[in-house]
Amino acid sequence: KNQVEQSPQSLIILEGKNCTLQCNYTVSPFSNLRWYKQDTGRGPVSLTIMTFSENTKSNGRYTATLDADTKQSSLHITASQLSDSASYICVVSAQQAGTALIFGKGTTLSVSS
Amino acid sequence: DGGITQSPKYLFRKEGQNVTLSCEQNLNHDAMYWYRQDPGQGLRLIYYSQIVNDFQKGDIAEGYSVSREKKESFPLTVTSAQKNPTAFYLCASSFGLPYNEQFFGPGTRLTVL
């Protein structure tokens, strides 16, 4: 069964600190993996998209890694800011007909001052 | 929000009433999607449409209906047959196939009283 598991479920950090969010998946055949940021009451916004051949991709203070062998991805946030408080969703695409997207439940990050 | 608009942002309805949520995009995307988001759960696909006048059921289509008469518009009707309609509804669109990047609208929060 295609699944995407994220950890931790929630996280609280101090402003300026770094953090890493995890995503494990059992999706086959794999097409790509995306990280989205979703502010409370808003739609998700894409942070990064990685294909099978990409190991690392950065978007400002956000760096995503992908290990296709172990089927794991991480999202590292550097020098956190209050505006980073949001839910971070890992989404894995399968190369198949139909819907093909499997969503994780998300990690809720709270950055406090 | 990437050229996708949803209206209204908040919607209240009495139990037993049908309600229609609007979704419009000006990105010239072929495909459009409706998702439902509940607390602590990943996004779940309700319906999707890859071309005008054609749409497919997602994972939780029961109690919902859609139409795709124009490329830019993909309205969702929540019918009285939907047992737990209170949720946050997200519309998305993409070029071509579902595993291409999806851009999300700002969402509509529906509360059934």
mmCIF file of C-alpha atoms in Angstrom:
data_model
loop_
_atom_site.group_PDB
_atom_site.id
_atom_site.type_symbol
_atom_site.label_atom_id
_atom_site.label_comp_id
_atom_site.label_asym_id
_atom_site.label_seq_id
_atom_site.Cartn_x
_atom_site.Cartn_y
_atom_site.Cartn_z
ATOM 1 C CA LYS A 1 0.000 0.000 0.000
ATOM 2 C CA ASN A 2 1.325 3.445 -0.918
ATOM 3 C CA GLN A 3 1.913 5.456 2.245
ATOM 4 C CA VAL A 4 3.707 8.587 3.404
ATOM 5 C CA GLU A 5 4.638 8.903 7.070
ATOM 6 C CA GLN A 6 5.901 12.153 8.592
ATOM 7 C CA SER A 7 7.603 12.775 11.885
ATOM 8 C CA PRO A 8 7.424 14.357 14.295
ATOM 9 C CA GLN A 9 3.713 15.152 14.339
ATOM 10 C CA SER A 10 4.463 18.518 15.935
ATOM 11 C CA LEU A 11 7.547 20.473 16.927
ATOM 12 C CA ILE A 12 8.253 23.599 18.958
ATOM 13 C CA ILE A 13 11.545 25.451 18.548
ATOM 14 C CA LEU A 14 12.998 28.802 19.488
ATOM 15 C CA GLU A 15 13.454 31.498 16.876
ATOM 16 C CA GLY A 16 16.869 31.271 15.265
ATOM 17 C CA LYS A 17 17.287 27.543 15.844
ATOM 18 C CA ASN A 18 17.499 24.896 13.134
ATOM 19 C CA CYS A 19 15.198 21.912 12.766
ATOM 20 C CA THR A 20 14.727 18.855 10.581
ATOM 21 C CA LEU A 21 11.465 17.244 9.559
ATOM 22 C CA GLN A 22 11.287 13.651 8.344
ATOM 23 C CA CYS A 23 9.286 11.892 5.643
ATOM 24 C CA ASN A 24 9.316 8.135 4.972
ATOM 25 C CA TYR A 25 7.398 6.695 2.068
ATOM 26 C CA THR A 26 6.413 3.386 0.533
ATOM 27 C CA VAL A 27 5.305 4.569 -2.895
ATOM 28 C CA SER A 28 6.034 2.685 -6.069
ATOM 29 C CA PRO A 29 6.796 3.398 -8.803
ATOM 30 C CA PHE A 30 8.233 6.658 -7.519
ATOM 31 C CA SER A 31 7.954 9.803 -9.635
ATOM 32 C CA ASN A 32 8.811 12.749 -7.399
ATOM 33 C CA LEU A 33 8.613 14.070 -3.855
ATOM 34 C CA ARG A 34 7.483 17.510 -2.813
ATOM 35 C CA TRP A 35 7.444 19.506 0.359
ATOM 36 C CA TYR A 36 4.648 22.014 0.871
ATOM 37 C CA LYS A 37 4.232 24.697 3.524
ATOM 38 C CA GLN A 38 0.714 25.375 4.703
ATOM 39 C CA ASP A 39 -0.079 28.359 6.895
ATOM 40 C CA THR A 40 -3.127 27.988 9.116
ATOM 41 C CA GLY A 41 -6.318 28.456 7.118
ATOM 42 C CA ARG A 42 -4.469 28.804 3.806
ATOM 43 C CA GLY A 43 -3.687 26.556 0.860
ATOM 44 C CA PRO A 44 -0.347 24.676 0.671
ATOM 45 C CA VAL A 45 2.537 26.360 -1.146
ATOM 46 C CA SER A 46 5.277 24.338 -2.794
ATOM 47 C CA LEU A 47 8.773 24.584 -1.271
ATOM 48 C CA THR A 48 10.722 21.978 -3.257
ATOM 49 C CA ILE A 49 10.198 19.210 -5.783
ATOM 50 C CA MET A 50 12.729 16.392 -6.185
ATOM 51 C CA THR A 51 12.920 13.594 -8.694
ATOM 52 C CA PHE A 52 14.581 10.220 -8.286
ATOM 53 C CA SER A 53 18.020 11.477 -9.342
ATOM 54 C CA GLU A 54 18.141 14.506 -7.043
ATOM 55 C CA ASN A 55 19.656 14.198 -3.568
ATOM 56 C CA THR A 56 19.412 17.762 -2.326
ATOM 57 C CA LYS A 57 17.462 20.855 -3.257
ATOM 58 C CA SER A 58 17.426 24.208 -1.520
ATOM 59 C CA ASN A 59 14.956 27.073 -1.444
ATOM 60 C CA GLY A 60 16.379 29.846 0.710
ATOM 61 C CA ARG A 61 16.560 28.621 4.301
ATOM 62 C CA TYR A 62 14.794 25.373 3.355
ATOM 63 C CA THR A 63 16.877 22.383 2.230
ATOM 64 C CA ALA A 64 15.290 19.094 1.251
ATOM 65 C CA THR A 65 17.144 15.814 0.899
ATOM 66 C CA LEU A 66 16.066 12.609 -0.738
ATOM 67 C CA ASP A 67 17.425 9.095 -0.331
ATOM 68 C CA ALA A 68 15.573 7.021 -2.914
ATOM 69 C CA ASP A 69 17.234 3.802 -1.728
ATOM 70 C CA THR A 70 15.902 4.054 1.811
ATOM 71 C CA LYS A 71 12.786 5.972 0.681
ATOM 72 C CA GLN A 72 13.394 8.790 3.101
ATOM 73 C CA SER A 73 13.333 12.553 2.760
ATOM 74 C CA SER A 74 14.052 15.354 5.167
ATOM 75 C CA LEU A 75 13.344 19.064 5.219
ATOM 76 C CA HIS A 76 15.918 21.144 7.091
ATOM 77 C CA ILE A 77 15.030 24.672 8.148
ATOM 78 C CA THR A 78 17.936 26.928 9.014
ATOM 79 C CA ALA A 79 17.800 29.929 11.355
ATOM 80 C CA SER A 80 14.085 29.614 11.920
ATOM 81 C CA GLN A 81 11.821 32.650 11.912
ATOM 82 C CA LEU A 82 8.417 33.227 13.441
ATOM 83 C CA SER A 83 6.935 33.113 9.939
ATOM 84 C CA ASP A 84 8.097 29.511 9.592
ATOM 85 C CA SER A 85 5.306 28.491 11.966
ATOM 86 C CA ALA A 86 3.107 26.339 9.748
ATOM 87 C CA SER A 87 2.305 22.784 8.745
ATOM 88 C CA TYR A 88 4.821 21.102 6.433
ATOM 89 C CA ILE A 89 3.413 18.433 4.169
ATOM 90 C CA CYS A 90 5.355 15.758 2.308
ATOM 91 C CA VAL A 91 3.715 14.575 -0.918
ATOM 92 C CA VAL A 92 4.950 11.669 -3.018
ATOM 93 C CA SER A 93 3.897 11.059 -6.602
ATOM 94 C CA ALA A 94 3.612 7.652 -8.196
ATOM 95 C CA GLN A 95 4.020 7.089 -11.891
ATOM 96 C CA GLN A 96 0.624 5.706 -12.596
ATOM 97 C CA ALA A 97 -2.673 6.673 -14.124
ATOM 98 C CA GLY A 98 -5.221 8.504 -12.066
ATOM 99 C CA THR A 99 -4.581 10.586 -9.018
ATOM 100 C CA ALA A 100 -1.041 9.399 -8.230
ATOM 101 C CA LEU A 101 -0.416 11.739 -5.244
ATOM 102 C CA ILE A 102 -0.007 10.427 -1.708
ATOM 103 C CA PHE A 103 -0.086 13.052 1.044
ATOM 104 C CA GLY A 104 1.498 12.821 4.461
ATOM 105 C CA LYS A 105 -0.415 14.131 7.466
ATOM 106 C CA GLY A 106 2.073 16.920 7.962
ATOM 107 C CA THR A 107 4.327 18.202 10.743
ATOM 108 C CA THR A 108 3.116 21.243 12.640
ATOM 109 C CA LEU A 109 6.017 23.555 13.433
ATOM 110 C CA SER A 110 5.723 26.316 15.999
ATOM 111 C CA VAL A 111 8.535 28.856 16.241
ATOM 112 C CA SER A 112 8.508 30.912 19.419
ATOM 113 C CA SER A 113 10.428 34.041 20.361
ATOM 114 C CA ASP B 1 -2.165 31.787 -4.215
ATOM 115 C CA GLY B 2 -0.891 31.007 -7.705
ATOM 116 C CA GLY B 3 -3.793 32.337 -9.767
ATOM 117 C CA ILE B 4 -6.380 30.054 -8.199
ATOM 118 C CA THR B 5 -9.306 31.602 -6.384
ATOM 119 C CA GLN B 6 -11.843 29.937 -4.166
ATOM 120 C CA SER B 7 -14.979 31.490 -2.818
ATOM 121 C CA PRO B 8 -16.285 32.008 -0.314
ATOM 122 C CA LYS B 9 -13.541 31.726 2.311
ATOM 123 C CA TYR B 10 -16.046 30.774 5.009
ATOM 124 C CA LEU B 11 -19.415 29.115 4.430
ATOM 125 C CA PHE B 12 -22.115 28.150 6.882
ATOM 126 C CA ARG B 13 -25.038 25.942 5.968
ATOM 127 C CA LYS B 14 -27.812 24.124 7.707
ATOM 128 C CA GLU B 15 -27.799 20.359 7.745
ATOM 129 C CA GLY B 16 -29.611 18.896 4.762
ATOM 130 C CA GLN B 17 -28.849 21.741 2.378
ATOM 131 C CA ASN B 18 -26.731 21.426 -0.718
ATOM 132 C CA VAL B 19 -23.929 23.957 -1.098
ATOM 133 C CA THR B 20 -21.623 24.799 -4.011
ATOM 134 C CA LEU B 21 -17.991 25.851 -3.587
ATOM 135 C CA SER B 22 -16.396 27.875 -6.349
ATOM 136 C CA CYS B 23 -12.924 27.334 -7.836
ATOM 137 C CA GLU B 24 -11.484 29.401 -10.689
ATOM 138 C CA GLN B 25 -7.965 29.393 -12.167
ATOM 139 C CA ASN B 26 -6.266 31.638 -14.714
ATOM 140 C CA LEU B 27 -3.112 29.540 -15.080
ATOM 141 C CA ASN B 28 -4.296 27.805 -18.256
ATOM 142 C CA HIS B 29 -3.955 24.478 -16.445
ATOM 143 C CA ASP B 30 -5.657 21.465 -17.931
ATOM 144 C CA ALA B 31 -6.212 19.547 -14.713
ATOM 145 C CA MET B 32 -8.123 20.579 -11.606
ATOM 146 C CA TYR B 33 -8.691 18.844 -8.287
ATOM 147 C CA TRP B 34 -10.762 19.051 -5.134
ATOM 148 C CA TYR B 35 -9.377 17.934 -1.780
ATOM 149 C CA ARG B 36 -10.801 17.732 1.683
ATOM 150 C CA GLN B 37 -8.643 18.413 4.752
ATOM 151 C CA ASP B 38 -9.617 17.389 8.266
ATOM 152 C CA PRO B 39 -7.587 18.028 11.432
ATOM 153 C CA GLY B 40 -4.766 15.532 11.867
ATOM 154 C CA GLN B 41 -5.299 13.957 8.455
ATOM 155 C CA GLY B 42 -3.608 14.262 5.113
ATOM 156 C CA LEU B 43 -5.399 15.792 2.162
ATOM 157 C CA ARG B 44 -7.903 13.430 0.597
ATOM 158 C CA LEU B 45 -8.921 13.633 -3.043
ATOM 159 C CA ILE B 46 -12.624 14.098 -3.766
ATOM 160 C CA TYR B 47 -12.750 14.574 -7.544
ATOM 161 C CA TYR B 48 -10.385 15.535 -10.321
ATOM 162 C CA SER B 49 -10.704 16.594 -13.928
ATOM 163 C CA GLN B 50 -8.000 16.374 -16.560
ATOM 164 C CA ILE B 51 -9.959 17.967 -19.407
ATOM 165 C CA VAL B 52 -13.140 19.929 -19.931
ATOM 166 C CA ASN B 53 -16.365 17.919 -19.696
ATOM 167 C CA ASP B 54 -14.599 15.006 -18.040
ATOM 168 C CA PHE B 55 -13.961 14.215 -14.383
ATOM 169 C CA GLN B 56 -13.100 11.231 -12.220
ATOM 170 C CA LYS B 57 -13.948 10.207 -8.679
ATOM 171 C CA GLY B 58 -11.203 10.369 -6.099
ATOM 172 C CA ASP B 59 -10.914 8.489 -2.841
ATOM 173 C CA ILE B 60 -13.907 10.077 -1.068
ATOM 174 C CA ALA B 61 -16.390 11.121 -3.787
ATOM 175 C CA GLU B 62 -19.561 9.950 -2.031
ATOM 176 C CA GLY B 63 -21.860 12.867 -1.231
ATOM 177 C CA TYR B 64 -20.094 15.252 -3.612
ATOM 178 C CA SER B 65 -20.613 16.258 -7.242
ATOM 179 C CA VAL B 66 -18.632 18.373 -9.702
ATOM 180 C CA SER B 67 -18.834 19.826 -13.191
ATOM 181 C CA ARG B 68 -16.193 21.021 -15.643
ATOM 182 C CA GLU B 69 -17.927 23.053 -18.302
ATOM 183 C CA LYS B 70 -15.043 25.501 -18.704
ATOM 184 C CA LYS B 71 -11.293 25.011 -18.450
ATOM 185 C CA GLU B 72 -11.049 27.746 -15.837
ATOM 186 C CA SER B 73 -13.789 26.565 -13.499
ATOM 187 C CA PHE B 74 -14.353 23.448 -11.401
ATOM 188 C CA PRO B 75 -17.195 23.943 -8.878
ATOM 189 C CA LEU B 76 -17.824 21.400 -6.124
ATOM 190 C CA THR B 77 -21.299 20.714 -4.728
ATOM 191 C CA VAL B 78 -21.544 19.238 -1.262
ATOM 192 C CA THR B 79 -24.852 17.434 -1.157
ATOM 193 C CA SER B 80 -27.050 16.478 1.759
ATOM 194 C CA ALA B 81 -25.850 12.898 1.248
ATOM 195 C CA GLN B 82 -22.408 13.803 2.610
ATOM 196 C CA LYS B 83 -22.550 12.655 6.230
ATOM 197 C CA ASN B 84 -19.765 14.831 7.671
ATOM 198 C CA PRO B 85 -19.413 17.853 5.401
ATOM 199 C CA THR B 86 -17.760 20.211 7.889
ATOM 200 C CA ALA B 87 -14.162 20.515 6.697
ATOM 201 C CA PHE B 88 -11.589 22.671 4.915
ATOM 202 C CA TYR B 89 -11.872 22.281 1.138
ATOM 203 C CA LEU B 90 -8.938 22.920 -1.176
ATOM 204 C CA CYS B 91 -8.959 23.279 -4.937
ATOM 205 C CA ALA B 92 -5.800 22.745 -6.990
ATOM 206 C CA SER B 93 -4.713 22.756 -10.605
ATOM 207 C CA SER B 94 -1.797 21.491 -12.678
ATOM 208 C CA PHE B 95 -0.534 21.163 -16.202
ATOM 209 C CA GLY B 96 -1.352 17.751 -17.572
ATOM 210 C CA LEU B 97 -0.911 14.738 -15.389
ATOM 211 C CA PRO B 98 -1.551 14.689 -11.617
ATOM 212 C CA TYR B 99 2.069 14.049 -10.757
ATOM 213 C CA ASN B 100 3.039 17.399 -12.152
ATOM 214 C CA GLU B 101 3.217 20.180 -9.607
ATOM 215 C CA GLN B 102 -0.167 21.152 -8.235
ATOM 216 C CA PHE B 103 -0.942 24.736 -7.263
ATOM 217 C CA PHE B 104 -3.478 25.208 -4.502
ATOM 218 C CA GLY B 105 -6.139 27.808 -3.889
ATOM 219 C CA PRO B 106 -6.648 29.513 -0.501
ATOM 220 C CA GLY B 107 -9.378 27.094 0.588
ATOM 221 C CA THR B 108 -12.985 27.285 1.766
ATOM 222 C CA ARG B 109 -13.949 26.363 5.300
ATOM 223 C CA LEU B 110 -17.424 24.842 5.316
ATOM 224 C CA THR B 111 -19.330 24.519 8.565
ATOM 225 C CA VAL B 112 -22.621 22.673 8.633
ATOM 226 C CA LEU B 113 -24.774 23.606 11.588
#
